[in-house]
Coordinates of C-alpha atoms in Angstrom, one line a residue:
Chain K
A1 CA 0.0 0.0 0.0
Q2 CA 1.1 3.5 -0.6
R3 CA 2.2 5.6 2.3
V4 CA 3.5 9.2 2.8
T5 CA 5.6 10.1 5.9
Q6 CA 6.4 13.6 7.1
P7 CA 8.5 13.0 10.1
E8 CA 8.4 16.6 11.5
K9 CA 5.1 17.8 12.9
L10 CA 6.5 21.3 13.6
L11 CA 9.5 23.2 12.1
S12 CA 10.4 26.5 13.6
V13 CA 13.0 28.6 11.7
F14 CA 14.2 32.2 11.7
K15 CA 13.5 34.5 8.8
G16 CA 16.3 34.3 6.3
A17 CA 17.4 30.8 7.3
P18 CA 17.0 27.8 5.1
V19 CA 14.1 25.5 5.6
E20 CA 13.7 21.8 4.5
L21 CA 10.6 19.8 5.0
K22 CA 11.1 16.1 4.7
C23 CA 8.8 13.7 2.9
N24 CA 9.3 10.0 2.4
Y25 CA 7.0 7.7 0.5
S26 CA 6.5 4.0 -0.1
Y27 CA 5.0 2.8 -3.3
S28 CA 6.0 0.0 -5.6
G29 CA 5.3 1.9 -8.8
S30 CA 6.2 5.3 -10.1
P31 CA 4.0 7.8 -8.2
E32 CA 3.5 11.4 -9.0
L33 CA 4.3 13.7 -6.0
F34 CA 3.0 17.0 -4.9
W35 CA 3.3 19.6 -2.1
Y36 CA 0.2 21.3 -0.9
V37 CA 0.1 24.3 1.5
Q38 CA -2.5 25.7 3.8
Y39 CA -2.0 29.3 5.0
S40 CA -3.9 30.5 8.0
R41 CA -7.6 31.0 7.3
Q42 CA -7.1 30.0 3.6
R43 CA -7.9 26.9 1.7
L44 CA -5.6 24.0 1.0
Q45 CA -3.8 24.7 -2.3
L46 CA -1.2 23.2 -4.6
L47 CA 2.3 24.6 -4.0
L48 CA 4.2 22.5 -6.6
R49 CA 4.2 19.2 -8.3
H50 CA 7.2 17.1 -9.3
I51 CA 6.3 16.7 -13.0
S52 CA 6.3 20.5 -13.5
R53 CA 9.9 20.8 -12.2
E54 CA 8.9 24.3 -11.1
S55 CA 10.0 26.6 -8.3
I56 CA 7.1 28.3 -6.6
K57 CA 7.6 31.1 -4.1
G58 CA 11.2 30.1 -3.9
F59 CA 10.4 26.5 -3.0
T60 CA 11.8 23.5 -4.8
A61 CA 11.4 19.8 -4.3
D62 CA 13.6 17.1 -5.6
L63 CA 12.5 13.6 -6.2
N64 CA 15.0 11.0 -5.1
K65 CA 13.8 7.6 -6.2
G66 CA 16.6 5.7 -4.6
E67 CA 15.7 7.2 -1.2
T68 CA 12.0 7.5 -2.0
S69 CA 12.0 11.0 -0.8
F70 CA 10.5 14.3 -2.1
H71 CA 11.9 16.9 0.3
L72 CA 10.8 20.6 0.0
K73 CA 13.4 23.3 0.3
K74 CA 13.7 27.0 0.4
P75 CA 17.1 28.7 0.9
F76 CA 15.8 31.8 2.7
A77 CA 12.5 31.5 4.7
Q78 CA 10.1 34.4 4.9
E79 CA 7.5 35.1 7.5
E80 CA 4.7 34.6 4.9
D81 CA 5.9 31.0 4.5
S82 CA 4.4 30.1 7.9
A83 CA 1.8 27.5 7.1
M84 CA 0.9 23.8 7.2
Y85 CA 2.5 21.8 4.4
Y86 CA 1.3 18.5 3.1
C87 CA 3.2 16.1 0.9
A88 CA 1.0 13.9 -1.3
L89 CA 1.4 11.2 -3.9
T90 CA -0.9 9.7 -6.4
P91 CA -0.2 6.4 -8.2
D92 CA 0.3 6.0 -11.9
S93 CA -3.3 5.3 -12.5
W94 CA -5.5 8.3 -11.7
G95 CA -5.8 10.9 -9.0
K96 CA -6.5 9.1 -5.8
F97 CA -4.2 11.0 -3.5
Q98 CA -2.4 9.9 -0.4
F99 CA -1.5 12.7 1.9
G100 CA 1.1 12.9 4.7
A101 CA 0.2 14.0 8.2
G102 CA 1.5 17.5 7.5
T103 CA 4.3 19.8 8.8
Q104 CA 3.6 23.1 10.5
V105 CA 6.2 25.7 9.6
V106 CA 6.6 28.7 11.8
V107 CA 9.0 31.4 10.6
T108 CA 10.0 33.9 13.3
P109 CA 11.5 37.3 12.6
Chain F
D1 CA -12.7 32.4 -3.5
G2 CA -15.5 30.6 -5.2
G3 CA -15.3 27.6 -7.4
I4 CA -16.0 25.1 -4.7
T5 CA -18.3 25.8 -1.9
Q6 CA -19.1 23.7 1.1
S7 CA -21.9 24.3 3.5
P8 CA -22.4 24.8 6.3
K9 CA -19.1 25.9 7.8
Y10 CA -20.0 24.5 11.2
L11 CA -22.4 21.7 11.9
F12 CA -23.6 20.3 15.2
R13 CA -25.5 17.1 15.5
K14 CA -26.7 14.7 18.2
E15 CA -25.2 11.3 18.3
G16 CA -27.2 8.8 16.3
Q17 CA -28.4 11.3 13.7
N18 CA -27.4 11.2 10.0
V19 CA -26.1 14.5 8.6
T20 CA -25.4 15.6 5.0
L21 CA -22.6 17.9 4.1
S22 CA -22.9 19.9 0.9
C23 CA -20.2 20.3 -1.8
E24 CA -20.9 22.3 -5.0
Q25 CA -18.5 23.3 -7.7
N26 CA -18.9 25.6 -10.7
L27 CA -15.5 24.8 -12.3
N28 CA -16.9 22.2 -14.7
H29 CA -14.7 19.6 -13.1
D30 CA -15.3 15.9 -13.7
A31 CA -13.8 14.5 -10.6
M32 CA -14.8 15.2 -7.0
Y33 CA -13.4 14.0 -3.7
W34 CA -14.2 13.9 0.0
Y35 CA -11.5 13.9 2.7
R36 CA -11.5 13.9 6.4
Q37 CA -8.9 15.9 8.2
D38 CA -7.9 15.0 11.7
P39 CA -5.0 16.6 13.7
G40 CA -1.8 14.6 13.2
Q41 CA -3.3 12.4 10.5
G42 CA -3.4 14.6 7.5
L43 CA -6.1 14.1 5.0
R44 CA -7.7 10.7 4.5
L45 CA -9.9 9.9 1.4
I46 CA -13.5 9.0 2.1
Y47 CA -15.1 8.7 -1.3
Y48 CA -14.3 9.9 -4.8
S49 CA -16.2 10.3 -8.1
Q50 CA -14.8 10.4 -11.5
I51 CA -18.0 11.0 -13.4
V52 CA -21.7 11.6 -12.7
N53 CA -23.5 8.6 -11.3
D54 CA -20.3 6.8 -10.4
F55 CA -18.3 6.9 -7.2
Q56 CA -15.7 4.7 -5.4
K57 CA -14.8 4.1 -1.8
G58 CA -11.6 5.7 -0.5
D59 CA -9.6 4.5 2.4
I60 CA -12.1 5.3 5.2
A61 CA -15.6 4.9 3.6
E62 CA -17.2 3.0 6.4
G63 CA -20.1 5.0 8.0
Y64 CA -20.3 7.4 5.0
S65 CA -22.3 7.6 1.9
V66 CA -22.3 9.8 -1.2
S67 CA -24.2 10.5 -4.4
R68 CA -23.3 12.1 -7.7
E69 CA -26.5 12.9 -9.5
K70 CA -25.1 16.1 -11.0
K71 CA -21.7 17.1 -12.2
E72 CA -21.7 20.1 -9.9
S73 CA -22.7 18.4 -6.7
F74 CA -21.2 15.7 -4.5
P75 CA -23.0 15.6 -1.1
L76 CA -21.6 13.5 1.8
T77 CA -23.8 11.8 4.4
V78 CA -22.3 10.9 7.7
T79 CA -24.4 8.1 9.0
S80 CA -25.0 7.0 12.6
A81 CA -22.7 4.0 11.7
Q82 CA -19.7 6.3 11.7
K83 CA -18.1 5.7 15.1
N84 CA -16.1 8.9 15.4
P85 CA -17.7 11.5 13.1
T86 CA -16.4 14.7 14.7
A87 CA -13.9 16.0 12.3
F88 CA -13.1 18.6 9.6
Y89 CA -14.3 17.5 6.2
L90 CA -12.9 18.8 2.9
C91 CA -14.3 18.5 -0.5
A92 CA -12.1 18.8 -3.6
S93 CA -12.4 18.6 -7.4
S94 CA -10.2 18.3 -10.4
I95 CA -10.6 18.6 -14.1
E96 CA -10.6 14.8 -14.5
G97 CA -9.2 12.1 -12.4
R98 CA -5.8 12.0 -14.0
V99 CA -2.5 11.8 -12.2
Y100 CA -1.2 15.2 -13.0
N101 CA -4.2 17.3 -12.4
E102 CA -4.3 19.6 -9.5
Q103 CA -7.1 19.2 -6.9
F104 CA -8.9 22.3 -5.8
F105 CA -10.2 22.4 -2.3
G106 CA -13.3 23.8 -0.7
P107 CA -13.2 25.8 2.6
G108 CA -14.3 22.8 4.7
T109 CA -17.1 21.9 7.1
R110 CA -16.4 21.3 10.8
L111 CA -18.8 18.6 12.1
T112 CA -19.2 18.2 15.8
V113 CA -21.3 15.4 17.1
L114 CA -22.6 15.9 20.7

């Protein structure tokens, strides 16, 4: 069965410091991976997806198939990055998503 | 906002009563989903529907039921058989149920069973 693990429930970083959110997955096939974000009092929304190879709001995520990881990184955290972040995967069939438990990021000035 | 609406925002019910949560979308999306969000557990899929008049069980379907009579609407009924119904419920939709398509989420309904 597919599984997504986000080992950190809470990450507290200072503004300007690098931030890395860990995501590990288990799935026997080739899943597609996503990061979703939920800012305070806003809806859950897509941050980025692996297939797009994009950088959104300074965040990037690298898929490491050997380590089955999809960690999210940003070199310089900003206060507006404070939010709940969810890693998600969907198998190579159609969009039945599996979400991780989420990591709360708090960026302090 | 707009696109996907969920109502009501807060819902209180007595134990043993069925309750229906509304989800409507005007994005012309084919696929719709219901998730349950609990602290420390992320989002868990309850039911999903790829097209009208068709839906599939997710990972935690027991005690829930859905219908998809219209493309725009995907109501979720929490039945008295659901042992722990108090939770935050999220509805989502996507253009079609394909791997690469983004899911758009509603604002959620917080259900409290007294």
